[in-house]
Amino acid sequence: MKSPVHLIILPENALSWFSKALEQVFIKQVVKKYNKDANNKITDFKLKK
C-alpha cells in the first residue's frame, strides 16, 4: 500500500517545484521588463531636461 501514497506525494512535490520554478522565471521576466522601462524613462527624462 506504500506505492500509491508515493505516487500521490511525488506529483504534488513536482508540481509545487514546477510552479516555484515558473514563478521565478516569470518574476525575472517582469523585473527585466520593468528595469528596461525604468531605464527608458530615466533616459527620456534626462533628454527632456
PDB file of C-alpha atoms in Angstrom:
ATOM      1  CA  MET A   1       0.000   0.000   0.000  1.00  0.00           C
ATOM      2  CA  LYS A   2       3.021   2.287   0.170  1.00  0.00           C
ATOM      3  CA  SER A   3       3.445   2.831  -3.568  1.00  0.00           C
ATOM      4  CA  PRO A   4       0.066   4.576  -4.185  1.00  0.00           C
ATOM      5  CA  VAL A   5       0.898   7.038  -1.408  1.00  0.00           C
ATOM      6  CA  HIS A   6       4.276   7.737  -3.006  1.00  0.00           C
ATOM      7  CA  LEU A   7       2.589   8.211  -6.369  1.00  0.00           C
ATOM      8  CA  ILE A   8       0.297  10.813  -4.823  1.00  0.00           C
ATOM      9  CA  ILE A   9       3.069  12.626  -2.919  1.00  0.00           C
ATOM     10  CA  LEU A  10       5.534  12.772  -5.821  1.00  0.00           C
ATOM     11  CA  PRO A  11       3.365  14.702  -8.322  1.00  0.00           C
ATOM     12  CA  GLU A  12       2.447  17.233  -5.632  1.00  0.00           C
ATOM     13  CA  ASN A  13       6.117  17.890  -4.876  1.00  0.00           C
ATOM     14  CA  ALA A  14       6.927  18.009  -8.581  1.00  0.00           C
ATOM     15  CA  LEU A  15       4.006  20.362  -9.177  1.00  0.00           C
ATOM     16  CA  SER A  16       4.973  22.733  -6.360  1.00  0.00           C
ATOM     17  CA  TRP A  17       8.597  22.704  -7.547  1.00  0.00           C
ATOM     18  CA  PHE A  18       7.459  23.358 -11.126  1.00  0.00           C
ATOM     19  CA  SER A  19       5.185  26.233 -10.079  1.00  0.00           C
ATOM     20  CA  LYS A  20       8.009  27.737  -7.993  1.00  0.00           C
ATOM     21  CA  ALA A  21      10.385  27.481 -10.961  1.00  0.00           C
ATOM     22  CA  LEU A  22       7.752  29.062 -13.224  1.00  0.00           C
ATOM     23  CA  GLU A  23       7.224  31.829 -10.672  1.00  0.00           C
ATOM     24  CA  GLN A  24      10.965  32.579 -10.593  1.00  0.00           C
ATOM     25  CA  VAL A  25      11.116  32.757 -14.397  1.00  0.00           C
ATOM     26  CA  PHE A  26       8.028  34.984 -14.502  1.00  0.00           C
ATOM     27  CA  ILE A  27       9.419  37.314 -11.821  1.00  0.00           C
ATOM     28  CA  LYS A  28      12.751  37.549 -13.667  1.00  0.00           C
ATOM     29  CA  GLN A  29      10.945  38.433 -16.907  1.00  0.00           C
ATOM     30  CA  VAL A  30       8.832  41.097 -15.191  1.00  0.00           C
ATOM     31  CA  VAL A  31      11.852  42.572 -13.405  1.00  0.00           C
ATOM     32  CA  LYS A  32      13.823  42.613 -16.665  1.00  0.00           C
ATOM     33  CA  LYS A  33      10.972  44.370 -18.477  1.00  0.00           C
ATOM     34  CA  TYR A  34      10.451  46.802 -15.590  1.00  0.00           C
ATOM     35  CA  ASN A  35      14.166  47.652 -15.449  1.00  0.00           C
ATOM     36  CA  LYS A  36      14.174  48.239 -19.211  1.00  0.00           C
ATOM     37  CA  ASP A  37      11.116  50.518 -18.962  1.00  0.00           C
ATOM     38  CA  ALA A  38      12.641  52.343 -15.983  1.00  0.00           C
ATOM     39  CA  ASN A  39      15.911  52.878 -17.853  1.00  0.00           C
ATOM     40  CA  ASN A  40      13.991  54.184 -20.879  1.00  0.00           C
ATOM     41  CA  LYS A  41      12.034  56.604 -18.675  1.00  0.00           C
ATOM     42  CA  ILE A  42      15.236  57.802 -16.993  1.00  0.00           C
ATOM     43  CA  THR A  43      16.936  58.446 -20.344  1.00  0.00           C
ATOM     44  CA  ASP A  44      13.802  60.205 -21.643  1.00  0.00           C
ATOM     45  CA  PHE A  45      13.774  62.370 -18.524  1.00  0.00           C
ATOM     46  CA  LYS A  46      17.467  63.237 -18.977  1.00  0.00           C
ATOM     47  CA  LEU A  47      16.886  64.116 -22.642  1.00  0.00           C
ATOM     48  CA  LYS A  48      13.931  66.372 -21.799  1.00  0.00           C
ATOM     49  CA  LYS A  49      15.887  68.339 -19.187  1.00  0.00           C
TER      50      LYS A  49
END
